[in-house]
Short mmCIF file of C-alpha atoms in Angstrom, two decimals:
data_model
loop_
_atom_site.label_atom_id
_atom_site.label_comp_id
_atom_site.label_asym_id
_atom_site.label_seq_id
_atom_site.Cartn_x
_atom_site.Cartn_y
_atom_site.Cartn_z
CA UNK A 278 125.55 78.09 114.83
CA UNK A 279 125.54 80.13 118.08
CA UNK A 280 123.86 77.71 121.41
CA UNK A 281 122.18 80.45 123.91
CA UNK A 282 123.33 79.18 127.19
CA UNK A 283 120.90 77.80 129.23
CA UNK A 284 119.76 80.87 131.70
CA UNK A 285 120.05 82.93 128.53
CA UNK A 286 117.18 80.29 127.18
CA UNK A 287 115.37 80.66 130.08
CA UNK A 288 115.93 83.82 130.52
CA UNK A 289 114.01 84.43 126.98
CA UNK A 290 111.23 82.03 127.11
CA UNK A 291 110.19 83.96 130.29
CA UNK A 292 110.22 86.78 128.59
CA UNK A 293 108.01 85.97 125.71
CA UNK A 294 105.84 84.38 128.44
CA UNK A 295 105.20 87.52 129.34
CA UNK A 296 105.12 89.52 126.55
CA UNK A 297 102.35 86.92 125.03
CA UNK A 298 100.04 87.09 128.49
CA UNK A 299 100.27 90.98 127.92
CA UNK A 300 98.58 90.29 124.36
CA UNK A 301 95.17 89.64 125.92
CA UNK A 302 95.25 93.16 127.67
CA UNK A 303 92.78 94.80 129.82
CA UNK A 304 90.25 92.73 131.94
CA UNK A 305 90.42 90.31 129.09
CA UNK A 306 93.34 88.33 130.28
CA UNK A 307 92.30 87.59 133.66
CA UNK A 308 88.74 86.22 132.11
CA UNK A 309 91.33 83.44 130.94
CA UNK A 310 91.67 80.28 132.15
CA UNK A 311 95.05 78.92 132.13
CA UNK A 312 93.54 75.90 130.09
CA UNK A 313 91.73 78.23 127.50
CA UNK A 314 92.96 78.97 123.99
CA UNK A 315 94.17 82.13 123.20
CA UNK A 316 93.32 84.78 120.74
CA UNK A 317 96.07 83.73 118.72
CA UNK A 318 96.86 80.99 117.00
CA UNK A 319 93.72 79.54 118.02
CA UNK A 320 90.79 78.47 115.06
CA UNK A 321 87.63 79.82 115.90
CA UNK A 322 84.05 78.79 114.63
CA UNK A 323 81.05 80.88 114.82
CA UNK A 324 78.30 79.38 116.62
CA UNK A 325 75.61 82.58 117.14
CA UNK A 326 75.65 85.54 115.88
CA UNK A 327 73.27 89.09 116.30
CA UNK A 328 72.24 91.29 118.65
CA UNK A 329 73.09 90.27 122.14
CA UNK A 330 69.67 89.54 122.96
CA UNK A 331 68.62 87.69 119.95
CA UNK A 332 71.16 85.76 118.62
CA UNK A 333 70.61 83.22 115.75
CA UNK A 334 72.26 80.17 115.71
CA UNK A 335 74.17 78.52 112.85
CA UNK A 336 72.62 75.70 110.35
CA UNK A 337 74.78 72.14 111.75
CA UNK A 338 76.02 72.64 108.44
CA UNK A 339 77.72 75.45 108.26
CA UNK A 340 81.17 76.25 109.06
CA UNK A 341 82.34 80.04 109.44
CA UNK A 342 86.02 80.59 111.02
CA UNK A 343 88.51 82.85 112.14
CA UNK A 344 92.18 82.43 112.48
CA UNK A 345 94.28 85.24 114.12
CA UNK A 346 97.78 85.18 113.28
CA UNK A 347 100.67 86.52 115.43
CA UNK A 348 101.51 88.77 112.39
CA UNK A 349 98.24 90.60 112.51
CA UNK A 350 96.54 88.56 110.00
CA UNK A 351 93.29 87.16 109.65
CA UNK A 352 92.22 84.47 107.51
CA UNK A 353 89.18 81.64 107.58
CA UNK A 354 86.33 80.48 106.05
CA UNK A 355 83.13 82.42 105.55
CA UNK A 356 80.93 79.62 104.98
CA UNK A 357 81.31 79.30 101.17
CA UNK A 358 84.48 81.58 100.61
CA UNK A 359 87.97 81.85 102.65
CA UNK A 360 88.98 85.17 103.57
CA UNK A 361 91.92 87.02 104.58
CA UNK A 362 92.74 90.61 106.30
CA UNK A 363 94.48 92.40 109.25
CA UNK A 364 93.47 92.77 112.97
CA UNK A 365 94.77 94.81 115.06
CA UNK A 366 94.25 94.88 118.83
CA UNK A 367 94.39 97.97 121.64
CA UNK A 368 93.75 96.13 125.06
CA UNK A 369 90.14 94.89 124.58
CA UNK A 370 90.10 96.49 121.39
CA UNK A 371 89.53 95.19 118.35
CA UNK A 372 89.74 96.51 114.57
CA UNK A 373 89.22 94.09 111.53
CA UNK A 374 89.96 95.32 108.03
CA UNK A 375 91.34 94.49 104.88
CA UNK A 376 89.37 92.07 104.05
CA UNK A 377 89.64 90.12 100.69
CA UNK A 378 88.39 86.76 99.67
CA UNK A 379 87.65 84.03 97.28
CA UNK A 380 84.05 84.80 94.70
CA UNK A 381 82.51 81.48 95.00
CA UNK A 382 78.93 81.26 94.59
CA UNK A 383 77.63 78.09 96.81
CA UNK A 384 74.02 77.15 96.61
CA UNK A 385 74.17 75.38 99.98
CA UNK A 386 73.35 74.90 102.58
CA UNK A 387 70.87 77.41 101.68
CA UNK A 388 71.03 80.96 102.79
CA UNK A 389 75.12 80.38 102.89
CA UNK A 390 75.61 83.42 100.51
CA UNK A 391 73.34 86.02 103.21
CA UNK A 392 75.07 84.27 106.05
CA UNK A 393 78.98 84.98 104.50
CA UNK A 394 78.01 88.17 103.87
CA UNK A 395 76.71 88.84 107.24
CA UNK A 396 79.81 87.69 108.64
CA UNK A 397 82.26 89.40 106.91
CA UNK A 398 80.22 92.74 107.31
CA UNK A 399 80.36 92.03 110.84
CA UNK A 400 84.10 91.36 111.34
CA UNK A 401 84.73 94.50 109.42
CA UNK A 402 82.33 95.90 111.81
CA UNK A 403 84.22 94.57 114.97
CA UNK A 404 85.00 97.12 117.58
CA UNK A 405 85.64 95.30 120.89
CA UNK A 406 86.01 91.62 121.99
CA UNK A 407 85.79 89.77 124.88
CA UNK A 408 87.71 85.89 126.00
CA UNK A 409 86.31 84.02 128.47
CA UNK A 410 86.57 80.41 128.99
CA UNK A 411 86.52 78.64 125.50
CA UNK A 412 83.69 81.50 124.47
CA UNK A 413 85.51 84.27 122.17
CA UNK A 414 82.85 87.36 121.52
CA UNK A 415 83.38 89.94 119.00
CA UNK A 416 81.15 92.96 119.63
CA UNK A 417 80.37 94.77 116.02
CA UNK A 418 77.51 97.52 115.67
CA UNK A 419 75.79 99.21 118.48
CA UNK A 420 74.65 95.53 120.33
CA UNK A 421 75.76 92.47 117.93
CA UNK A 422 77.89 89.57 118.88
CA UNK A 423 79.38 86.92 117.06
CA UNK A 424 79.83 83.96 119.62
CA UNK A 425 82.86 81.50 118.61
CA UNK A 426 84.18 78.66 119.64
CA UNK A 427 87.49 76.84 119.86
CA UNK A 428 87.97 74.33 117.38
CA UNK A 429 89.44 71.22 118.62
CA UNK A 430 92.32 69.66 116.67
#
């Protein structure tokens, strides 16, 4: 087994520090606290979602998330169904696509089945986003939002 000496360690963690603050790109990554979760490897859950100036809120008792993997995967929950994709990301940038999931039909909590379907439209949809404090916004359409939320393990 081959040991890195120990500026050779340092040397890379610095490195990937880098290389991972890079990943939020543009004005993005200076919106970002030094406490606040990342794009990646972060679970998000939607908590509003429509146009910017009319955004709905989400039933208490429903749970729609994202999950961006360093790999340039997507995967979560929809509500009724999990889902998975691809993302990929240009400095504030943001294309979803890909996506495929589970065909469960789930009677509630009602209006589940318009709400997935909503959502997954929407990430498909997704054109920009923005991270800013513990709020991660995904611009899809000409004005909607989806508002999300770290969840905390």
């Amino acid at each position: 087994m081959f040991a890195f000496p120990h500026q050779a360690r340092a040397f890379l963690c610095g490195i990937a520090l880098l290389c991972l603050g890079g990943c939020a790109g543009g004005n993005a990554s200076k919106a970002v606290a030094a406490t606040s979760p990342g794009l990646l490897g972060t679970e998000w859950q939607l908590v509003s979602h429509g146009p910017k100036n009319a955004q709905e809120t989400l039933p208490d008792d429903a749970l729609l998330t994202v999950h961006f993997d360093a790999d340039q995967a997507i995967s979560g929950s929809s509500g009724c169904n999990n889902f998975r994709g691809q993302w990929q990301r240009d400095g504030e940038k943001l294309q979803i696509s890909a996506l495929s999931g589970t065909k469960k039909a789930c009677p509630s909590p009602p209006g589940v089945m318009k709400l997935e379907q909503q959502f997954l439209n929407a990430l498909t949809d997704c054109h920009d986003y923005r991270l800013q404090d513990d709020l991660l916004t995904l611009a899809y359409g000409s004005d909607g939002e989806l508002v999300l939320i770290p969840i905390k393990g």
